[in-house]
mmCIF file of C-alpha atoms in Angstrom:
data_model
loop_
_atom_site.group_PDB
_atom_site.id
_atom_site.type_symbol
_atom_site.label_atom_id
_atom_site.label_comp_id
_atom_site.label_asym_id
_atom_site.label_seq_id
_atom_site.Cartn_x
_atom_site.Cartn_y
_atom_site.Cartn_z
ATOM 1 C CA MET A 1 134.363 135.537 209.479
ATOM 2 C CA ARG A 2 131.626 134.363 211.840
ATOM 3 C CA ALA A 3 129.415 136.786 213.741
ATOM 4 C CA ASP A 4 131.224 136.351 217.078
ATOM 5 C CA PRO A 5 134.857 135.717 216.111
ATOM 6 C CA ASN A 6 137.466 134.516 218.559
ATOM 7 C CA ILE A 7 140.183 137.183 218.524
ATOM 8 C CA VAL A 8 143.532 135.824 219.686
ATOM 9 C CA ILE A 9 146.137 138.324 220.885
ATOM 10 C CA ALA A 10 149.393 136.542 220.118
ATOM 11 C CA GLY A 11 151.976 137.693 222.640
ATOM 12 C CA ALA A 12 149.917 139.866 224.973
ATOM 13 C CA GLY A 13 152.158 142.422 226.669
ATOM 14 C CA ALA A 14 151.204 146.041 227.348
ATOM 15 C CA ILE A 15 149.679 146.792 223.930
ATOM 16 C CA GLY A 16 148.113 143.338 223.630
ATOM 17 C CA CYS A 17 146.552 143.388 227.092
ATOM 18 C CA PHE A 18 145.169 146.884 226.575
ATOM 19 C CA VAL A 19 143.705 146.177 223.127
ATOM 20 C CA GLY A 20 142.430 142.752 224.143
ATOM 21 C CA GLY A 21 140.947 144.097 227.351
ATOM 22 C CA VAL A 22 139.062 146.916 225.625
ATOM 23 C CA LEU A 23 137.705 144.441 223.063
ATOM 24 C CA ALA A 24 136.615 142.049 225.818
ATOM 25 C CA ALA A 25 134.969 144.869 227.769
ATOM 26 C CA ALA A 26 132.896 145.623 224.655
ATOM 27 C CA GLY A 27 131.689 142.011 224.500
ATOM 28 C CA ALA A 28 134.155 140.507 222.033
ATOM 29 C CA GLN A 29 135.404 136.945 222.422
ATOM 30 C CA VAL A 30 139.089 137.363 223.252
ATOM 31 C CA THR A 31 141.925 134.937 223.942
ATOM 32 C CA LEU A 32 145.215 136.236 225.312
ATOM 33 C CA LEU A 33 148.260 134.104 224.485
ATOM 34 C CA LEU A 34 150.665 135.349 227.117
ATOM 35 C CA ARG A 35 153.523 134.638 229.497
ATOM 36 C CA PRO A 36 152.881 132.877 232.834
ATOM 37 C CA ARG A 37 153.695 135.999 234.866
ATOM 38 C CA VAL A 38 151.157 138.129 233.023
ATOM 39 C CA ALA A 39 148.562 135.345 233.119
ATOM 40 C CA ALA A 40 148.941 135.005 236.894
ATOM 41 C CA GLU A 41 148.584 138.757 237.335
ATOM 42 C CA ILE A 42 145.347 138.876 235.324
ATOM 43 C CA HIS A 43 143.947 135.764 237.054
ATOM 44 C CA THR A 44 144.507 137.493 240.393
ATOM 45 C CA HIS A 45 143.600 141.099 239.620
ATOM 46 C CA GLY A 46 141.787 141.124 236.287
ATOM 47 C CA LEU A 47 142.557 144.016 233.946
ATOM 48 C CA THR A 48 142.220 147.665 234.933
ATOM 49 C CA LEU A 49 142.325 149.848 231.813
ATOM 50 C CA THR A 50 142.662 153.633 231.985
ATOM 51 C CA ASP A 51 143.702 156.405 229.638
ATOM 52 C CA PHE A 52 144.754 160.046 229.338
ATOM 53 C CA ASP A 53 141.154 161.112 228.697
ATOM 54 C CA GLY A 54 139.678 159.634 231.879
ATOM 55 C CA MET A 55 138.511 156.284 230.525
ATOM 56 C CA ALA A 56 138.442 153.556 233.191
ATOM 57 C CA GLN A 57 137.306 149.975 232.699
ATOM 58 C CA LYS A 58 137.625 146.857 234.837
ATOM 59 C CA VAL A 59 137.680 143.507 233.041
ATOM 60 C CA SER A 60 137.632 140.319 235.107
ATOM 61 C CA GLY A 61 140.011 137.525 234.200
ATOM 62 C CA ASP A 62 137.131 135.149 233.442
ATOM 63 C CA ARG A 63 135.820 137.542 230.771
ATOM 64 C CA MET A 64 138.694 136.380 228.536
ATOM 65 C CA THR A 65 140.464 133.133 227.789
ATOM 66 C CA LEU A 66 144.000 133.238 229.165
ATOM 67 C CA SER A 67 146.410 130.732 227.672
ATOM 68 C CA GLU A 68 150.128 130.018 227.826
ATOM 69 C CA ASP A 69 149.725 127.253 225.221
ATOM 70 C CA PRO A 70 150.074 128.244 221.528
ATOM 71 C CA ALA A 71 147.599 125.467 220.718
ATOM 72 C CA CYS A 72 144.928 128.080 221.538
ATOM 73 C CA LEU A 73 145.661 129.493 218.068
ATOM 74 C CA ALA A 74 143.726 126.569 216.607
ATOM 75 C CA ASP A 75 140.467 128.229 217.693
ATOM 76 C CA ALA A 76 141.331 131.669 216.292
ATOM 77 C CA ASP A 77 139.140 133.489 213.788
ATOM 78 C CA LEU A 78 141.442 136.538 213.826
ATOM 79 C CA ILE A 79 144.988 136.872 215.191
ATOM 80 C CA LEU A 80 146.528 140.150 216.355
ATOM 81 C CA VAL A 81 150.306 139.813 216.663
ATOM 82 C CA THR A 82 151.757 141.971 219.436
ATOM 83 C CA VAL A 83 155.091 140.282 220.203
ATOM 84 C CA LYS A 84 158.395 142.165 220.140
ATOM 85 C CA SER A 85 160.200 142.218 216.802
ATOM 86 C CA GLY A 86 162.758 139.633 217.922
ATOM 87 C CA SER A 87 159.973 137.071 218.477
ATOM 88 C CA THR A 88 158.189 137.555 215.141
ATOM 89 C CA ALA A 89 159.647 134.502 213.418
ATOM 90 C CA GLN A 90 158.862 132.323 216.430
ATOM 91 C CA ILE A 91 155.214 133.407 216.635
ATOM 92 C CA ALA A 92 154.860 133.025 212.851
ATOM 93 C CA ARG A 93 155.940 129.380 213.078
ATOM 94 C CA LEU A 94 153.447 128.787 215.882
ATOM 95 C CA ILE A 95 150.659 130.385 213.833
ATOM 96 C CA ASP A 96 151.616 128.249 210.846
ATOM 97 C CA ARG A 97 151.556 125.115 213.000
ATOM 98 C CA HIS A 98 148.319 125.745 214.892
ATOM 99 C CA ALA A 99 146.065 128.404 213.308
ATOM 100 C CA PRO A 100 143.481 127.770 210.561
ATOM 101 C CA ALA A 101 144.783 128.701 207.103
ATOM 102 C CA LYS A 102 141.873 131.100 206.492
ATOM 103 C CA CYS A 103 142.441 133.029 209.739
ATOM 104 C CA PRO A 104 143.504 136.661 209.056
ATOM 105 C CA VAL A 105 146.689 137.814 210.801
ATOM 106 C CA VAL A 106 147.326 141.479 211.677
ATOM 107 C CA SER A 107 150.687 142.751 212.930
ATOM 108 C CA LEU A 108 150.345 145.440 215.613
ATOM 109 C CA GLN A 109 154.115 145.726 216.094
ATOM 110 C CA ASN A 110 156.822 148.347 215.938
ATOM 111 C CA GLY A 111 159.219 148.412 213.002
ATOM 112 C CA VAL A 112 158.630 147.772 209.312
ATOM 113 C CA THR A 113 160.226 144.361 208.832
ATOM 114 C CA ASN A 114 157.807 142.285 210.905
ATOM 115 C CA VAL A 115 155.189 142.017 208.162
ATOM 116 C CA VAL A 116 157.888 140.892 205.720
ATOM 117 C CA THR A 117 158.904 138.152 208.157
ATOM 118 C CA LEU A 118 155.295 137.091 208.674
ATOM 119 C CA GLN A 119 154.639 137.033 204.926
ATOM 120 C CA ARG A 120 157.721 134.908 204.326
ATOM 121 C CA LEU A 121 156.726 132.341 206.944
ATOM 122 C CA LEU A 122 152.956 132.494 206.412
ATOM 123 C CA PRO A 123 152.526 132.557 202.606
ATOM 124 C CA GLY A 124 149.041 132.688 201.158
ATOM 125 C CA ARG A 125 147.341 134.081 204.265
ATOM 126 C CA ASP A 126 145.326 137.277 204.698
ATOM 127 C CA LEU A 127 148.186 139.041 206.438
ATOM 128 C CA ARG A 128 148.150 142.774 207.153
ATOM 129 C CA GLY A 129 150.431 145.343 208.626
ATOM 130 C CA GLY A 130 149.198 147.663 211.323
ATOM 131 C CA MET A 131 150.199 150.798 213.210
ATOM 132 C CA VAL A 132 149.473 151.479 216.881
ATOM 133 C CA PRO A 133 150.060 155.194 217.524
ATOM 134 C CA PHE A 134 149.467 155.238 221.252
ATOM 135 C CA ASN A 135 151.703 154.375 224.178
ATOM 136 C CA VAL A 136 150.570 151.972 226.925
ATOM 137 C CA VAL A 137 152.108 152.123 230.400
ATOM 138 C CA PRO A 138 152.092 148.892 232.467
ATOM 139 C CA MET A 139 150.993 149.916 235.953
ATOM 140 C CA GLY A 140 151.290 146.557 237.709
ATOM 141 C CA GLN A 141 148.599 144.271 239.156
ATOM 142 C CA GLY A 142 146.815 144.054 235.814
ATOM 143 C CA GLY A 143 146.731 147.804 235.237
ATOM 144 C CA TYR A 144 147.444 149.276 231.779
ATOM 145 C CA HIS A 145 147.251 152.994 231.030
ATOM 146 C CA ARG A 146 147.019 154.465 227.529
ATOM 147 C CA ALA A 147 149.102 157.600 227.860
ATOM 148 C CA THR A 148 148.969 159.118 224.348
ATOM 149 C CA SER A 149 146.332 159.626 221.687
ATOM 150 C CA GLY A 150 145.669 158.202 218.230
ATOM 151 C CA ASP A 151 143.732 155.531 216.335
ATOM 152 C CA ILE A 152 145.056 152.168 215.179
ATOM 153 C CA VAL A 153 145.487 151.802 211.411
ATOM 154 C CA ILE A 154 145.619 148.414 209.643
ATOM 155 C CA GLY A 155 145.954 147.382 206.033
ATOM 156 C CA ALA A 156 142.784 147.137 203.970
ATOM 157 C CA GLY A 157 141.597 143.692 202.894
ATOM 158 C CA PRO A 158 138.658 141.495 201.936
ATOM 159 C CA ASP A 159 136.892 141.708 205.320
ATOM 160 C CA ASP A 160 136.206 144.976 207.115
ATOM 161 C CA LEU A 161 138.428 144.151 210.069
ATOM 162 C CA GLY A 162 138.615 147.820 211.021
ATOM 163 C CA ALA A 163 134.877 147.905 211.693
ATOM 164 C CA LEU A 164 135.051 144.579 213.526
ATOM 165 C CA LEU A 165 137.792 145.817 215.849
ATOM 166 C CA SER A 166 136.328 149.288 216.438
ATOM 167 C CA VAL A 167 134.585 149.376 219.817
ATOM 168 C CA PRO A 168 134.056 152.040 222.476
ATOM 169 C CA TYR A 169 137.431 153.560 223.467
ATOM 170 C CA LEU A 170 139.219 151.865 220.550
ATOM 171 C CA ARG A 171 138.994 153.001 216.943
ATOM 172 C CA VAL A 172 140.593 151.006 214.135
ATOM 173 C CA ARG A 173 140.592 152.207 210.543
ATOM 174 C CA GLU A 174 141.876 150.598 207.361
ATOM 175 C CA SER A 175 144.353 152.059 204.881
ATOM 176 C CA ARG A 176 145.239 150.979 201.357
ATOM 177 C CA ASP A 177 148.712 152.432 201.854
ATOM 178 C CA ILE A 178 149.653 150.829 205.156
ATOM 179 C CA ASP A 179 153.331 150.667 204.146
ATOM 180 C CA ALA A 180 153.532 154.463 204.063
ATOM 181 C CA VAL A 181 151.702 154.655 207.398
ATOM 182 C CA GLN A 182 154.152 152.203 208.966
ATOM 183 C CA TRP A 183 157.150 154.142 207.671
ATOM 184 C CA GLY A 184 155.650 157.284 209.208
ATOM 185 C CA LYS A 185 155.386 155.479 212.557
ATOM 186 C CA PHE A 186 158.939 154.176 212.063
ATOM 187 C CA LEU A 187 160.181 157.786 212.114
ATOM 188 C CA ILE A 188 158.307 158.405 215.364
ATOM 189 C CA ASN A 189 159.526 155.157 216.917
ATOM 190 C CA LEU A 190 163.148 156.179 216.419
ATOM 191 C CA ASN A 191 162.634 158.369 219.498
ATOM 192 C CA ASN A 192 162.018 155.255 221.627
ATOM 193 C CA ALA A 193 165.777 154.856 222.034
ATOM 194 C CA LEU A 194 166.403 158.540 222.772
ATOM 195 C CA ASN A 195 163.662 158.475 225.390
ATOM 196 C CA ALA A 196 165.205 155.414 227.019
ATOM 197 C CA LEU A 197 168.658 157.033 227.050
ATOM 198 C CA SER A 198 167.273 160.197 228.636
ATOM 199 C CA GLY A 199 165.569 158.354 231.490
ATOM 200 C CA LEU A 200 162.789 160.951 231.281
ATOM 201 C CA PRO A 201 159.053 160.541 230.768
ATOM 202 C CA LEU A 202 158.123 161.466 227.201
ATOM 203 C CA LYS A 203 156.478 164.734 228.182
ATOM 204 C CA ALA A 204 159.533 165.884 230.128
ATOM 205 C CA GLN A 205 161.818 164.852 227.258
ATOM 206 C CA LEU A 206 159.712 166.837 224.796
ATOM 207 C CA HIS A 207 159.990 169.913 227.014
ATOM 208 C CA ASP A 208 163.796 169.714 226.882
ATOM 209 C CA ARG A 209 165.039 171.564 223.788
ATOM 210 C CA GLY A 210 168.360 169.729 223.838
ATOM 211 C CA TRP A 211 166.589 166.382 223.442
ATOM 212 C CA ARG A 212 164.237 167.825 220.820
ATOM 213 C CA ARG A 213 167.207 168.992 218.749
ATOM 214 C CA LEU A 214 168.585 165.449 218.830
ATOM 215 C CA MET A 215 165.155 164.144 217.846
ATOM 216 C CA ALA A 216 165.123 166.627 214.956
ATOM 217 C CA ASP A 217 168.586 165.587 213.745
ATOM 218 C CA GLN A 218 167.688 161.912 213.949
ATOM 219 C CA TRP A 219 164.388 162.466 212.093
ATOM 220 C CA ALA A 220 166.081 164.491 209.331
ATOM 221 C CA GLU A 221 168.829 161.852 208.971
ATOM 222 C CA ALA A 222 166.254 159.072 208.699
ATOM 223 C CA LEU A 223 163.957 160.958 206.334
ATOM 224 C CA ALA A 224 166.865 161.617 203.965
ATOM 225 C CA VAL A 225 167.668 157.886 203.877
ATOM 226 C CA LEU A 226 164.032 156.904 203.281
ATOM 227 C CA ARG A 227 163.604 159.415 200.472
ATOM 228 C CA ALA A 228 166.870 158.289 198.851
ATOM 229 C CA LYS A 229 165.447 154.764 198.998
ATOM 230 C CA GLY A 230 162.265 155.932 197.253
ATOM 231 C CA ILE A 231 160.100 155.598 200.371
ATOM 232 C CA SER A 232 157.466 158.260 201.063
ATOM 233 C CA PRO A 233 156.346 157.933 204.695
ATOM 234 C CA ALA A 234 152.834 159.104 205.538
ATOM 235 C CA SER A 235 152.364 161.500 208.412
ATOM 236 C CA THR A 236 150.561 160.077 211.433
ATOM 237 C CA THR A 237 149.865 163.609 212.744
ATOM 238 C CA PRO A 238 148.323 166.751 211.195
ATOM 239 C CA VAL A 239 151.885 167.946 210.377
ATOM 240 C CA SER A 240 153.818 166.807 207.292
ATOM 241 C CA VAL A 241 156.823 164.548 207.939
ATOM 242 C CA GLY A 242 159.153 167.136 206.402
ATOM 243 C CA ALA A 243 158.056 169.838 208.867
ATOM 244 C CA VAL A 244 158.669 167.792 212.012
ATOM 245 C CA PRO A 245 162.406 168.604 212.465
ATOM 246 C CA TRP A 246 161.636 172.319 212.183
ATOM 247 C CA ILE A 247 158.914 171.969 214.839
ATOM 248 C CA PHE A 248 161.217 170.043 217.191
ATOM 249 C CA ARG A 249 163.800 172.839 216.968
ATOM 250 C CA LEU A 250 161.357 175.595 217.987
ATOM 251 C CA PRO A 251 161.801 177.307 221.366
ATOM 252 C CA THR A 252 159.911 175.344 224.017
ATOM 253 C CA PRO A 253 156.961 177.771 224.453
ATOM 254 C CA LEU A 254 156.276 177.740 220.691
ATOM 255 C CA PHE A 255 156.851 173.994 220.422
ATOM 256 C CA THR A 256 154.366 173.331 223.234
ATOM 257 C CA ARG A 257 151.640 175.273 221.444
ATOM 258 C CA VAL A 258 152.223 173.517 218.111
ATOM 259 C CA ALA A 259 152.611 170.050 219.660
ATOM 260 C CA ALA A 260 149.280 170.389 221.436
ATOM 261 C CA GLN A 261 147.627 170.241 217.994
ATOM 262 C CA MET A 262 149.541 167.059 217.082
ATOM 263 C CA LEU A 263 149.314 164.723 220.064
ATOM 264 C CA THR A 264 147.781 164.334 223.499
ATOM 265 C CA ILE A 265 150.221 162.941 226.033
ATOM 266 C CA ASP A 266 150.096 162.655 229.801
ATOM 267 C CA ASP A 267 152.815 162.746 232.423
ATOM 268 C CA GLN A 268 153.128 158.956 232.797
ATOM 269 C CA ALA A 269 154.071 158.112 229.204
ATOM 270 C CA ARG A 270 157.431 156.529 228.454
ATOM 271 C CA ALA A 271 158.623 154.762 225.318
ATOM 272 C CA SER A 272 158.443 150.960 225.337
ATOM 273 C CA MET A 273 162.240 150.771 225.114
ATOM 274 C CA SER A 274 162.473 152.489 228.494
ATOM 275 C CA TYR A 275 160.440 149.682 230.052
ATOM 276 C CA ASP A 276 162.602 147.103 228.264
ATOM 277 C CA LEU A 277 165.771 148.509 229.825
ATOM 278 C CA MET A 278 164.151 148.817 233.247
ATOM 279 C CA ALA A 279 163.028 145.175 233.057
ATOM 280 C CA HIS A 280 166.404 144.012 231.630
ATOM 281 C CA ARG A 281 164.719 142.753 228.449
ATOM 282 C CA PRO A 282 166.198 142.888 224.938
ATOM 283 C CA THR A 283 165.132 146.047 223.107
ATOM 284 C CA GLU A 284 163.921 146.531 219.541
ATOM 285 C CA ILE A 285 166.906 148.696 218.625
ATOM 286 C CA ASP A 286 167.854 146.417 215.709
ATOM 287 C CA ALA A 287 164.394 146.805 214.117
ATOM 288 C CA LEU A 288 164.567 150.608 214.428
ATOM 289 C CA GLN A 289 167.987 152.304 214.376
ATOM 290 C CA GLY A 290 169.520 149.043 213.143
ATOM 291 C CA GLU A 291 167.237 148.982 210.103
ATOM 292 C CA LEU A 292 168.040 152.620 209.338
ATOM 293 C CA ILE A 293 171.788 151.987 209.596
ATOM 294 C CA ARG A 294 171.519 149.043 207.184
ATOM 295 C CA MET A 295 169.499 151.078 204.683
ATOM 296 C CA GLY A 296 171.999 153.925 204.845
ATOM 297 C CA ALA A 297 174.938 151.568 204.349
ATOM 298 C CA GLU A 298 173.302 150.044 201.258
ATOM 299 C CA MET A 299 173.289 153.489 199.629
ATOM 300 C CA GLY A 300 176.620 154.710 200.985
ATOM 301 C CA ARG A 301 174.948 157.218 203.313
ATOM 302 C CA ARG A 302 176.281 157.856 206.802
ATOM 303 C CA THR A 303 173.845 157.702 209.708
ATOM 304 C CA PRO A 304 175.882 159.054 212.642
ATOM 305 C CA VAL A 305 172.941 159.773 214.958
ATOM 306 C CA ALA A 306 171.419 156.329 214.491
ATOM 307 C CA ARG A 307 174.808 154.657 214.983
ATOM 308 C CA LEU A 308 175.558 156.512 218.206
ATOM 309 C CA VAL A 309 172.077 155.862 219.614
ATOM 310 C CA ALA A 310 172.254 152.161 218.710
ATOM 311 C CA GLU A 311 175.684 151.816 220.351
ATOM 312 C CA LEU A 312 174.487 153.489 223.545
ATOM 313 C CA ILE A 313 171.368 151.320 223.790
ATOM 314 C CA GLU A 314 173.388 148.147 223.158
ATOM 315 C CA THR A 315 175.816 149.237 225.903
ATOM 316 C CA ALA A 316 172.888 149.842 228.276
ATOM 317 C CA GLU A 317 171.486 146.382 227.516
ATOM 318 C CA ILE A 318 174.836 144.761 228.327
ATOM 319 C CA ALA A 319 175.265 146.838 231.506
ATOM 320 C CA GLY A 320 171.835 145.771 232.768
ATOM 321 C CA GLN A 321 171.570 148.810 235.041
ATOM 322 C CA GLY A 322 168.242 150.113 233.766
ATOM 323 C CA LEU A 323 167.875 153.584 232.283
ATOM 324 C CA PRO A 324 171.170 155.404 231.510
ATOM 325 C CA ASN A 325 169.793 158.872 232.449
ATOM 326 C CA LEU A 326 172.144 160.568 229.988
ATOM 327 C CA PRO A 327 172.020 164.328 229.374
ATOM 328 C CA ALA A 328 171.335 165.431 225.807
ATOM 329 C CA ALA A 329 174.580 167.439 225.893
ATOM 330 C CA ALA A 330 176.588 164.227 226.255
ATOM 331 C CA LEU A 331 175.176 162.802 223.015
ATOM 332 C CA ARG A 332 175.674 166.133 221.243
ATOM 333 C CA ALA A 333 179.311 166.264 222.332
ATOM 334 C CA GLU A 334 179.945 162.710 221.111
ATOM 335 C CA LEU A 335 178.359 163.509 217.742
ATOM 336 C CA LYS A 336 180.700 166.504 217.409
ATOM 337 C CA ARG A 337 183.719 164.339 218.268
ATOM 338 C CA THR A 338 182.648 161.775 215.676
ATOM 339 C CA ALA A 339 182.230 164.464 213.019
ATOM 340 C CA ALA A 340 185.735 165.756 213.762
ATOM 341 C CA ARG A 341 187.389 162.369 213.114
ATOM 342 C CA PRO A 342 189.008 161.655 209.753
ATOM 343 C CA LEU A 343 186.576 159.982 207.352
ATOM 344 C CA ASP A 344 188.496 156.684 207.404
ATOM 345 C CA GLN A 345 187.923 156.489 211.176
ATOM 346 C CA GLN A 346 184.185 157.108 210.992
ATOM 347 C CA ALA A 347 181.717 154.212 210.978
#
């Protein structure tokens, strides 16, 4: 790795633009491989980066290289993959075609199957999983707001990429057990779909005990499947993964006090799946609830919460009407109806 590496953000959306912009503001050489709409926005307005803690940075468009051509990967010294799960195979083929063989590749994506896909299509490379704990809100006109707290974690490897990527306002650390870290984030990301169904900002959803009880049931269902599969997810908060359902079920005043020790979140935060539905884009439901349903089926375990949530999100995608704005009571009632059906009629 040379002293001033060219860091290519492959598929720069909200996370990619925020991470790339903070790196560029700190003096790093950054290339954003992005869609024409996003490129035009940054050319016109630059990047305005803010966060829950009062950070504010302005990065001009000429401070970075903006490219819509995957051939820009040929000049990469380090690639950060930030595409949606459904585009992982496509970006892997582009990396294989254009990027130098010795260029490390780090996945900063949701889900746990993306690294497997990258490894299958990019054999022999320094390829690492990663976990982005924070939420980024696209504000329009080149504005991106980090609305929750946390540090990025990536897999450990031969070069200290964590130190290379750690700059003011962005901390990246390495872990030798990145799989466990990613499974811990997987549990958290299962709420993306519930948040989208609610139509609420994350903070408002977390203050609604009905939604928290659904979050608790979904978490407990998923954790039971993971443990049956022999997977031990690592906590990404100061609280153990086993204690989270109990915390979600607390009365709201008690929950608020405990949650304040776990995560900082501001009023603007929404899950990425909410923005997908609002923009009429495909969601990552198959990489989240879909993966859990498949794992449960392999072991003969029912996953009624995941199945209902997946069905509702898929219906919302087809409807194309944006956020469903469902009440938590409606999901609870449907779960009760499902439980009351004869076993041979249950999915």
